[in-house]
PDB file of C-alpha atoms in Angstrom:
ATOM      1  CA  MET A 636       0.000   0.000   0.000  1.00 45.00           C
ATOM      2  CA  ILE A 637       2.848   2.374   0.905  1.00 40.00           C
ATOM      3  CA  CYS A 638       4.574   1.586  -2.404  1.00 43.00           C
ATOM      4  CA  GLN A 639       1.386   2.375  -4.306  1.00 46.00           C
ATOM      5  CA  ILE A 640       1.102   5.756  -2.545  1.00 41.00           C
ATOM      6  CA  GLU A 641       4.749   6.526  -3.351  1.00 44.00           C
ATOM      7  CA  LYS A 642       4.168   5.630  -7.016  1.00 42.00           C
ATOM      8  CA  CYS A 643       1.115   7.899  -7.153  1.00 42.00           C
ATOM      9  CA  SER A 644       3.113  10.726  -5.579  1.00 46.00           C
ATOM     10  CA  ILE A 645       5.894  10.332  -8.139  1.00 42.00           C
ATOM     11  CA  LEU A 646       3.380  10.288 -11.005  1.00 39.00           C
ATOM     12  CA  ALA A 647       1.684  13.416  -9.648  1.00 41.00           C
ATOM     13  CA  ILE A 648       5.006  15.256  -9.436  1.00 40.00           C
ATOM     14  CA  CYS A 649       5.916  14.228 -13.007  1.00 40.00           C
ATOM     15  CA  PHE A 650       2.527  15.422 -14.246  1.00 37.00           C
ATOM     16  CA  LEU A 651       2.979  18.822 -12.604  1.00 37.00           C
ATOM     17  CA  ILE A 652       6.423  19.175 -14.181  1.00 38.00           C
ATOM     18  CA  LEU A 653       5.182  18.230 -17.652  1.00 37.00           C
ATOM     19  CA  LEU A 654       1.909  20.171 -17.521  1.00 37.00           C
ATOM     20  CA  PRO A 655       3.336  23.526 -18.712  1.00 38.00           C
ATOM     21  CA  ILE A 656       4.979  21.762 -21.648  1.00 35.00           C
ATOM     22  CA  LEU A 657       1.848  19.852 -22.604  1.00 36.00           C
ATOM     23  CA  CYS A 658      -0.293  22.988 -22.444  1.00 37.00           C
ATOM     24  CA  SER A 659       1.994  25.215 -24.467  1.00 37.00           C
ATOM     25  CA  CYS A 660       1.540  25.974 -28.141  1.00 39.00           C
ATOM     26  CA  ASP A 661       4.728  25.576 -30.207  1.00 44.00           C
ATOM     27  CA  GLY A 662       6.661  25.517 -26.940  1.00 40.00           C
ATOM     28  CA  ILE A 663       5.594  29.071 -26.042  1.00 44.00           C
ATOM     29  CA  GLY A 664       2.291  29.724 -24.337  1.00 46.00           C
ATOM     30  CA  VAL A 665       0.340  32.873 -25.133  1.00 51.00           C
ATOM     31  CA  ASP A 666       0.977  34.222 -21.623  1.00 56.00           C
ATOM     32  CA  THR A 667       4.625  33.129 -21.476  1.00 77.00           C
ATOM     33  CA  SER A 668       7.517  35.505 -22.116  1.00 84.00           C
ATOM     34  CA  VAL A 669      10.907  34.194 -23.222  1.00 94.00           C
ATOM     35  CA  THR A 670      14.239  36.010 -23.077  1.00 95.00           C
ATOM     36  CA  ALA A 671      16.496  36.335 -26.121  1.00 95.00           C
ATOM     37  CA  LYS A 672      18.742  38.710 -28.076  1.00 95.00           C
ATOM     38  CA  ALA A 673      17.540  41.140 -30.740  1.00 96.00           C
ATOM     39  CA  SER A 674      19.357  43.261 -33.284  1.00 94.00           C
ATOM     40  CA  PHE A 675      18.242  45.080 -36.431  1.00 94.00           C
ATOM     41  CA  TYR A 676      18.824  45.008 -40.174  1.00 92.00           C
ATOM     42  CA  GLY A 677      21.812  47.185 -40.993  1.00 87.00           C
ATOM     43  CA  SER A 678      23.594  46.786 -37.665  1.00 80.00           C
ATOM     44  CA  ILE A 679      27.153  45.437 -37.564  1.00 66.00           C
ATOM     45  CA  GLY A 680      27.206  41.787 -38.572  1.00 65.00           C
ATOM     46  CA  HIS A 681      23.660  41.782 -39.939  1.00 67.00           C
ATOM     47  CA  LEU A 682      22.220  42.308 -43.389  1.00 67.00           C
ATOM     48  CA  VAL A 683      21.426  45.815 -44.558  1.00 61.00           C
ATOM     49  CA  LYS A 684      18.177  44.560 -46.084  1.00 70.00           C
ATOM     50  CA  PRO A 685      16.025  41.557 -45.165  1.00 76.00           C
ATOM     51  CA  SER A 686      16.279  38.577 -47.495  1.00 75.00           C
ATOM     52  CA  GLY A 687      12.574  37.890 -47.174  1.00 89.00           C
ATOM     53  CA  ALA A 688      12.994  34.140 -46.684  1.00 94.00           C
ATOM     54  CA  CYS A 689       9.223  33.758 -46.236  1.00 96.00           C
ATOM     55  CA  GLY A 690       8.631  34.693 -49.879  1.00 95.00           C
ATOM     56  CA  TYR A 691       6.338  37.651 -49.196  1.00 95.00           C
ATOM     57  CA  GLY A 692       8.094  40.087 -51.525  1.00 92.00           C
ATOM     58  CA  GLU A 693       6.955  43.700 -51.183  1.00 91.00           C
ATOM     59  CA  TYR A 694       4.195  42.677 -48.759  1.00 93.00           C
ATOM     60  CA  GLY A 695       6.891  41.517 -46.334  1.00 93.00           C
ATOM     61  CA  ARG A 696       8.518  44.954 -46.329  1.00 90.00           C
ATOM     62  CA  THR A 697       5.319  46.920 -45.732  1.00 91.00           C
ATOM     63  CA  VAL A 698       3.191  44.641 -43.521  1.00 93.00           C
ATOM     64  CA  ASN A 699       2.419  45.938 -40.023  1.00 93.00           C
ATOM     65  CA  SER A 700       3.562  49.442 -41.051  1.00 92.00           C
ATOM     66  CA  GLY A 701       7.068  48.099 -41.645  1.00 93.00           C
ATOM     67  CA  ALA A 702       7.460  46.509 -38.198  1.00 95.00           C
ATOM     68  CA  PHE A 703       8.701  43.098 -39.338  1.00 95.00           C
ATOM     69  CA  CYS A 704      11.481  40.725 -38.329  1.00 95.00           C
ATOM     70  CA  GLY A 705      13.549  37.681 -39.067  1.00 95.00           C
ATOM     71  CA  VAL A 706      13.737  34.894 -36.488  1.00 96.00           C
ATOM     72  CA  SER A 707      16.278  32.144 -35.957  1.00 94.00           C
ATOM     73  CA  LYS A 708      15.171  29.055 -34.002  1.00 94.00           C
ATOM     74  CA  LEU A 709      11.533  30.118 -34.194  1.00 95.00           C
ATOM     75  CA  TYR A 710      11.640  30.046 -38.008  1.00 95.00           C
ATOM     76  CA  SER A 711      10.955  26.290 -38.023  1.00 94.00           C
ATOM     77  CA  ASN A 712      11.388  25.797 -41.777  1.00 94.00           C
ATOM     78  CA  GLY A 713       8.940  28.614 -42.487  1.00 95.00           C
ATOM     79  CA  THR A 714       6.094  27.535 -40.200  1.00 95.00           C
ATOM     80  CA  SER A 715       6.429  30.786 -38.233  1.00 95.00           C
ATOM     81  CA  CYS A 716       6.135  32.979 -41.340  1.00 96.00           C
ATOM     82  CA  GLY A 717       3.343  35.473 -40.719  1.00 95.00           C
ATOM     83  CA  ALA A 718       3.342  34.876 -36.953  1.00 96.00           C
ATOM     84  CA  CYS A 719       3.305  37.904 -34.661  1.00 96.00           C
ATOM     85  CA  TYR A 720       5.379  38.469 -31.541  1.00 97.00           C
ATOM     86  CA  HIS A 721       5.393  41.161 -28.901  1.00 97.00           C
ATOM     87  CA  VAL A 722       8.980  42.210 -28.227  1.00 98.00           C
ATOM     88  CA  LYS A 723      10.106  44.284 -25.255  1.00 97.00           C
ATOM     89  CA  CYS A 724      13.649  45.495 -24.632  1.00 96.00           C
ATOM     90  CA  LYS A 725      15.211  44.838 -21.214  1.00 95.00           C
ATOM     91  CA  HIS A 726      17.641  47.785 -21.194  1.00 93.00           C
ATOM     92  CA  PRO A 727      15.938  50.069 -18.620  1.00 93.00           C
ATOM     93  CA  GLU A 728      18.058  53.118 -19.428  1.00 95.00           C
ATOM     94  CA  TYR A 729      17.210  53.233 -23.131  1.00 97.00           C
ATOM     95  CA  CYS A 730      14.035  51.178 -23.583  1.00 97.00           C
ATOM     96  CA  ASN A 731      10.381  51.950 -22.979  1.00 97.00           C
ATOM     97  CA  GLU A 732       7.952  49.715 -21.105  1.00 95.00           C
ATOM     98  CA  GLU A 733       5.542  49.149 -23.993  1.00 96.00           C
ATOM     99  CA  GLY A 734       7.646  47.309 -26.571  1.00 97.00           C
ATOM    100  CA  THR A 735       6.204  46.619 -30.018  1.00 97.00           C
ATOM    101  CA  ASP A 736       4.565  43.928 -32.145  1.00 97.00           C
ATOM    102  CA  VAL A 737       6.415  42.476 -35.142  1.00 97.00           C
ATOM    103  CA  VAL A 738       5.480  40.094 -37.971  1.00 96.00           C
ATOM    104  CA  VAL A 739       7.850  37.304 -39.046  1.00 96.00           C
ATOM    105  CA  THR A 740       8.812  37.740 -42.706  1.00 96.00           C
ATOM    106  CA  ASP A 741      12.352  36.356 -42.774  1.00 95.00           C
ATOM    107  CA  SER A 742      14.743  33.835 -41.248  1.00 94.00           C
ATOM    108  CA  GLY A 743      17.242  35.152 -38.724  1.00 86.00           C
ATOM    109  CA  GLU A 744      20.810  34.439 -37.692  1.00 78.00           C
ATOM    110  CA  GLU A 745      22.344  32.309 -34.971  1.00 74.00           C
ATOM    111  CA  ASN A 746      23.757  35.104 -32.808  1.00 79.00           C
ATOM    112  CA  ALA A 747      20.367  36.813 -32.294  1.00 88.00           C
ATOM    113  CA  GLU A 748      16.902  35.239 -32.208  1.00 94.00           C
ATOM    114  CA  PHE A 749      15.259  38.383 -33.617  1.00 96.00           C
ATOM    115  CA  ILE A 750      16.538  40.658 -36.384  1.00 95.00           C
ATOM    116  CA  LEU A 751      14.108  43.579 -36.373  1.00 96.00           C
ATOM    117  CA  SER A 752      13.370  46.109 -39.063  1.00 95.00           C
ATOM    118  CA  PHE A 753      14.896  49.452 -38.116  1.00 95.00           C
ATOM    119  CA  SER A 754      11.479  50.996 -37.462  1.00 94.00           C
ATOM    120  CA  ALA A 755      10.543  48.129 -35.116  1.00 96.00           C
ATOM    121  CA  TYR A 756      13.872  48.362 -33.280  1.00 97.00           C
ATOM    122  CA  ALA A 757      13.414  52.124 -32.864  1.00 96.00           C
ATOM    123  CA  LYS A 758       9.972  51.563 -31.318  1.00 97.00           C
ATOM    124  CA  LEU A 759      11.662  49.814 -28.382  1.00 98.00           C
ATOM    125  CA  ALA A 760      13.414  53.027 -27.328  1.00 97.00           C
ATOM    126  CA  LYS A 761      12.361  55.752 -24.946  1.00 97.00           C
ATOM    127  CA  PRO A 762      11.890  59.231 -26.439  1.00 95.00           C
ATOM    128  CA  LEU A 763      15.244  60.716 -27.530  1.00 96.00           C
ATOM    129  CA  MET A 764      16.992  57.390 -26.864  1.00 97.00           C
ATOM    130  CA  VAL A 765      16.816  55.841 -30.345  1.00 96.00           C
ATOM    131  CA  ALA A 766      20.413  56.787 -31.199  1.00 96.00           C
ATOM    132  CA  LYS A 767      21.659  55.278 -27.927  1.00 96.00           C
ATOM    133  CA  LEU A 768      19.767  52.043 -28.550  1.00 96.00           C
ATOM    134  CA  VAL A 769      21.026  51.859 -32.134  1.00 95.00           C
ATOM    135  CA  ALA A 770      24.588  52.313 -30.869  1.00 95.00           C
ATOM    136  CA  GLU A 771      24.115  49.221 -28.693  1.00 93.00           C
ATOM    137  CA  GLY A 772      23.569  47.181 -31.859  1.00 91.00           C
ATOM    138  CA  GLU A 773      22.086  44.255 -29.945  1.00 93.00           C
ATOM    139  CA  VAL A 774      19.932  44.155 -26.814  1.00 95.00           C
ATOM    140  CA  ASP A 775      18.348  41.672 -24.449  1.00 97.00           C
ATOM    141  CA  ILE A 776      14.613  41.284 -24.981  1.00 97.00           C
ATOM    142  CA  GLU A 777      11.660  39.274 -23.817  1.00 97.00           C
ATOM    143  CA  TYR A 778       9.069  38.129 -26.315  1.00 97.00           C
ATOM    144  CA  GLN A 779       5.830  36.203 -26.595  1.00 97.00           C
ATOM    145  CA  ARG A 780       3.528  35.056 -29.385  1.00 96.00           C
ATOM    146  CA  VAL A 781       0.506  37.332 -29.822  1.00 95.00           C
ATOM    147  CA  PRO A 782      -2.435  37.473 -32.258  1.00 92.00           C
ATOM    148  CA  CYS A 783      -1.680  39.475 -35.388  1.00 89.00           C
ATOM    149  CA  LYS A 784      -3.583  42.752 -35.660  1.00 82.00           C
ATOM    150  CA  TYR A 785      -4.572  43.633 -39.195  1.00 80.00           C
ATOM    151  CA  ALA A 786      -7.137  46.103 -40.478  1.00 72.00           C
ATOM    152  CA  THR A 787     -10.699  45.381 -39.389  1.00 63.00           C
ATOM    153  CA  GLY A 788     -12.169  42.711 -41.616  1.00 70.00           C
ATOM    154  CA  ALA A 789      -8.816  41.632 -43.081  1.00 84.00           C
ATOM    155  CA  HIS A 790      -9.025  38.064 -44.386  1.00 92.00           C
ATOM    156  CA  LEU A 791      -6.495  35.365 -45.140  1.00 94.00           C
ATOM    157  CA  MET A 792      -5.365  36.004 -48.717  1.00 95.00           C
ATOM    158  CA  VAL A 793      -3.935  33.618 -51.313  1.00 97.00           C
ATOM    159  CA  LYS A 794      -1.386  35.122 -53.691  1.00 97.00           C
ATOM    160  CA  VAL A 795      -0.213  33.213 -56.749  1.00 97.00           C
ATOM    161  CA  HIS A 796       3.560  33.415 -56.366  1.00 97.00           C
ATOM    162  CA  GLU A 797       5.813  34.892 -59.052  1.00 95.00           C
ATOM    163  CA  SER A 798       7.512  31.523 -59.616  1.00 96.00           C
ATOM    164  CA  SER A 799       4.262  30.010 -60.962  1.00 97.00           C
ATOM    165  CA  LYS A 800       4.153  28.862 -64.602  1.00 97.00           C
ATOM    166  CA  PHE A 801       0.650  28.410 -65.982  1.00 97.00           C
ATOM    167  CA  PRO A 802      -0.626  25.717 -66.431  1.00 96.00           C
ATOM    168  CA  ASN A 803       2.085  23.300 -65.241  1.00 97.00           C
ATOM    169  CA  TYR A 804       3.358  24.735 -61.965  1.00 98.00           C
ATOM    170  CA  LEU A 805       1.331  26.533 -59.317  1.00 98.00           C
ATOM    171  CA  ALA A 806       2.964  28.185 -56.303  1.00 98.00           C
ATOM    172  CA  ILE A 807       1.031  30.185 -53.729  1.00 98.00           C
ATOM    173  CA  VAL A 808       1.831  32.220 -50.627  1.00 97.00           C
ATOM    174  CA  LEU A 809      -0.648  33.034 -47.861  1.00 95.00           C
ATOM    175  CA  LEU A 810      -0.919  36.600 -46.555  1.00 95.00           C
ATOM    176  CA  ASN A 811      -2.619  38.046 -43.443  1.00 93.00           C
ATOM    177  CA  LYS A 812      -2.333  34.759 -41.562  1.00 89.00           C
ATOM    178  CA  GLY A 813      -3.650  36.374 -38.385  1.00 83.00           C
ATOM    179  CA  GLY A 814      -4.527  34.930 -35.003  1.00 85.00           C
ATOM    180  CA  LEU A 815      -2.248  32.504 -33.175  1.00 91.00           C
ATOM    181  CA  SER A 816      -2.575  29.692 -35.704  1.00 91.00           C
ATOM    182  CA  ASP A 817      -0.035  28.129 -38.065  1.00 95.00           C
ATOM    183  CA  ILE A 818      -0.720  26.578 -41.463  1.00 96.00           C
ATOM    184  CA  THR A 819       0.999  23.200 -41.636  1.00 96.00           C
ATOM    185  CA  ALA A 820      -0.348  21.710 -44.888  1.00 98.00           C
ATOM    186  CA  ILE A 821      -2.215  22.742 -48.050  1.00 98.00           C
ATOM    187  CA  GLU A 822      -4.099  20.518 -50.499  1.00 98.00           C
ATOM    188  CA  VAL A 823      -5.906  21.030 -53.816  1.00 97.00           C
ATOM    189  CA  TRP A 824      -8.841  18.938 -55.013  1.00 96.00           C
ATOM    190  CA  GLU A 825      -8.387  16.607 -57.981  1.00 94.00           C
ATOM    191  CA  GLU A 826     -11.858  16.229 -59.430  1.00 91.00           C
ATOM    192  CA  SER A 827     -10.754  13.571 -61.930  1.00 90.00           C
ATOM    193  CA  HIS A 828      -9.499  11.285 -59.142  1.00 91.00           C
ATOM    194  CA  LYS A 829     -11.918  12.448 -56.437  1.00 94.00           C
ATOM    195  CA  GLN A 830      -9.098  13.030 -53.977  1.00 96.00           C
ATOM    196  CA  TRP A 831      -6.995  15.757 -52.394  1.00 97.00           C
ATOM    197  CA  LYS A 832      -3.491  16.381 -53.737  1.00 97.00           C
ATOM    198  CA  SER A 833      -0.840  17.741 -51.373  1.00 97.00           C
ATOM    199  CA  MET A 834       1.122  20.885 -52.068  1.00 98.00           C
ATOM    200  CA  VAL A 835       4.755  21.005 -50.929  1.00 98.00           C
ATOM    201  CA  ARG A 836       6.331  23.788 -48.885  1.00 98.00           C
ATOM    202  CA  ILE A 837       9.071  25.048 -51.211  1.00 96.00           C
ATOM    203  CA  PHE A 838      10.456  27.637 -48.804  1.00 96.00           C
ATOM    204  CA  GLY A 839       9.115  29.964 -46.150  1.00 96.00           C
ATOM    205  CA  ALA A 840       5.397  30.513 -46.704  1.00 96.00           C
ATOM    206  CA  VAL A 841       5.484  29.399 -50.365  1.00 97.00           C
ATOM    207  CA  TRP A 842       3.667  26.168 -51.279  1.00 98.00           C
ATOM    208  CA  ALA A 843       3.650  24.581 -54.730  1.00 98.00           C
ATOM    209  CA  VAL A 844       2.269  21.722 -56.803  1.00 98.00           C
ATOM    210  CA  SER A 845       3.412  20.441 -60.192  1.00 97.00           C
ATOM    211  CA  ASP A 846       0.788  19.531 -62.793  1.00 96.00           C
ATOM    212  CA  PRO A 847      -2.075  21.100 -60.817  1.00 96.00           C
ATOM    213  CA  PRO A 848      -5.621  19.957 -61.614  1.00 95.00           C
ATOM    214  CA  LYS A 849      -7.261  21.741 -64.536  1.00 93.00           C
ATOM    215  CA  GLY A 850     -10.056  24.242 -64.095  1.00 94.00           C
ATOM    216  CA  ALA A 851     -10.955  26.313 -61.052  1.00 95.00           C
ATOM    217  CA  LEU A 852      -9.115  24.952 -58.027  1.00 96.00           C
ATOM    218  CA  LYS A 853     -10.622  24.105 -54.677  1.00 96.00           C
ATOM    219  CA  CYS A 854      -8.083  24.118 -51.848  1.00 97.00           C
ATOM    220  CA  ARG A 855      -7.970  23.580 -48.102  1.00 97.00           C
ATOM    221  CA  PHE A 856      -5.529  24.463 -45.318  1.00 98.00           C
ATOM    222  CA  GLN A 857      -4.456  22.415 -42.328  1.00 97.00           C
ATOM    223  CA  VAL A 858      -4.427  24.829 -39.384  1.00 96.00           C
ATOM    224  CA  ARG A 859      -2.736  24.159 -36.050  1.00 94.00           C
ATOM    225  CA  GLY A 860      -3.856  26.288 -33.133  1.00 88.00           C
ATOM    226  CA  SER A 861      -5.385  26.263 -29.669  1.00 81.00           C
ATOM    227  CA  ALA A 862      -8.265  24.090 -30.921  1.00 82.00           C
ATOM    228  CA  GLY A 863      -5.833  21.451 -32.184  1.00 92.00           C
ATOM    229  CA  VAL A 864      -5.349  20.585 -35.856  1.00 96.00           C
ATOM    230  CA  VAL A 865      -8.271  21.247 -38.200  1.00 95.00           C
ATOM    231  CA  TRP A 866      -8.836  21.592 -41.948  1.00 96.00           C
ATOM    232  CA  VAL A 867     -10.230  24.900 -43.184  1.00 96.00           C
ATOM    233  CA  GLN A 868     -11.654  25.242 -46.688  1.00 96.00           C
ATOM    234  CA  PRO A 869     -12.412  28.600 -48.331  1.00 95.00           C
ATOM    235  CA  LYS A 870     -15.531  28.845 -50.461  1.00 90.00           C
ATOM    236  CA  LYS A 871     -13.814  30.899 -53.142  1.00 92.00           C
ATOM    237  CA  LEU A 872     -11.809  28.982 -55.750  1.00 95.00           C
ATOM    238  CA  ILE A 873      -8.494  29.737 -57.412  1.00 96.00           C
ATOM    239  CA  PRO A 874      -9.639  30.718 -60.930  1.00 96.00           C
ATOM    240  CA  SER A 875      -9.011  28.366 -63.847  1.00 95.00           C
ATOM    241  CA  ASP A 876      -6.947  31.030 -65.641  1.00 96.00           C
ATOM    242  CA  TRP A 877      -4.727  31.775 -62.629  1.00 97.00           C
ATOM    243  CA  LYS A 878      -1.512  33.681 -63.212  1.00 96.00           C
ATOM    244  CA  ALA A 879       1.392  34.966 -61.139  1.00 96.00           C
ATOM    245  CA  GLY A 880       0.582  37.944 -58.947  1.00 96.00           C
ATOM    246  CA  ILE A 881      -3.188  37.586 -58.570  1.00 97.00           C
ATOM    247  CA  LEU A 882      -4.761  37.795 -55.098  1.00 96.00           C
ATOM    248  CA  ILE A 883      -7.702  35.679 -53.940  1.00 96.00           C
ATOM    249  CA  ASP A 884      -9.682  36.612 -50.830  1.00 95.00           C
ATOM    250  CA  THR A 885     -10.521  33.453 -48.848  1.00 95.00           C
ATOM    251  CA  PHE A 886     -12.994  35.327 -46.596  1.00 94.00           C
ATOM    252  CA  ILE A 887     -11.430  33.372 -43.719  1.00 93.00           C
ATOM    253  CA  GLN A 888     -10.118  34.910 -40.501  1.00 88.00           C
ATOM    254  CA  LEU A 889      -7.859  32.633 -38.479  1.00 87.00           C
ATOM    255  CA  THR A 890      -7.907  32.877 -34.691  1.00 81.00           C
TER     256      THR A 890
END
C-alpha cells in the first residue's frame, strides 16, 4: 500500500512538471515571455536589407507598417512565417515599457533570435533614446507570441507566387495569416481522381504543386492552433486562368 502511494506521488510530481509543456503551443504559451537577443537590419554583422525568406516580396517589407522581423530558431522551416510576436527590450536606461509587435517575414541568424526592421527596433526606445539604442547594436529582450492585428475585416489572402508557370506549376503564398494559428499543410482537389493532392512547402510561406488539376481549383488548409489541428476550406476557388501575382480573398479569418 505504501509503495502504491509513493508511485502515485511520483506520477503526480511528473505530471505537474510536464503540464506547462503539454499545455503550451509551439513551446511558447500565449501568456509566457521568453528572453532572447535582438538586433536590427543594418547593424554590424547583420544584413542591410532583409532577405525575405518567407517569400512575401513587397508585402513583407510593408506589412504591419514596416514593423517586421527575421527569427532564428523560431523560423521552423517557415512555419512561423506570418506569426506575430510582442517584443520588449530589457535595457531600462534606453528602452520603454511598452515594446512593439512584429510580424515574421524572414529567417534570422544564430547570434540573435530576432533581427528587427529598423522601425521596429526604434519603437523599443524611450523618447530621444533611439540613437543610444542603435549604438548598442544588440539588446536583451523578452518576447511572446501574440495574435496578429490587421485592419478590421482583413481576411487570409492567397497570392499566386511569381515563380508560378501556368498551367504546369502553381505556387502560392498566404498573406494576413492572423490569429495565433499556423498553417501546416495545403491541399488542392483533384476532381478527376476524387481526392486531395498535397502541395509542398518550397520555402518559407510558399507552397507549390506540379501539374495542378485543370479548371478552377478548390483548396484547403491544415491549421494548427489552440483548438488542435483542423482543416479549413475557403468557399472561393483559385480561378481556372490563374496567373502569377493575382490575389484571392478566402474570406477566412484565423484565430
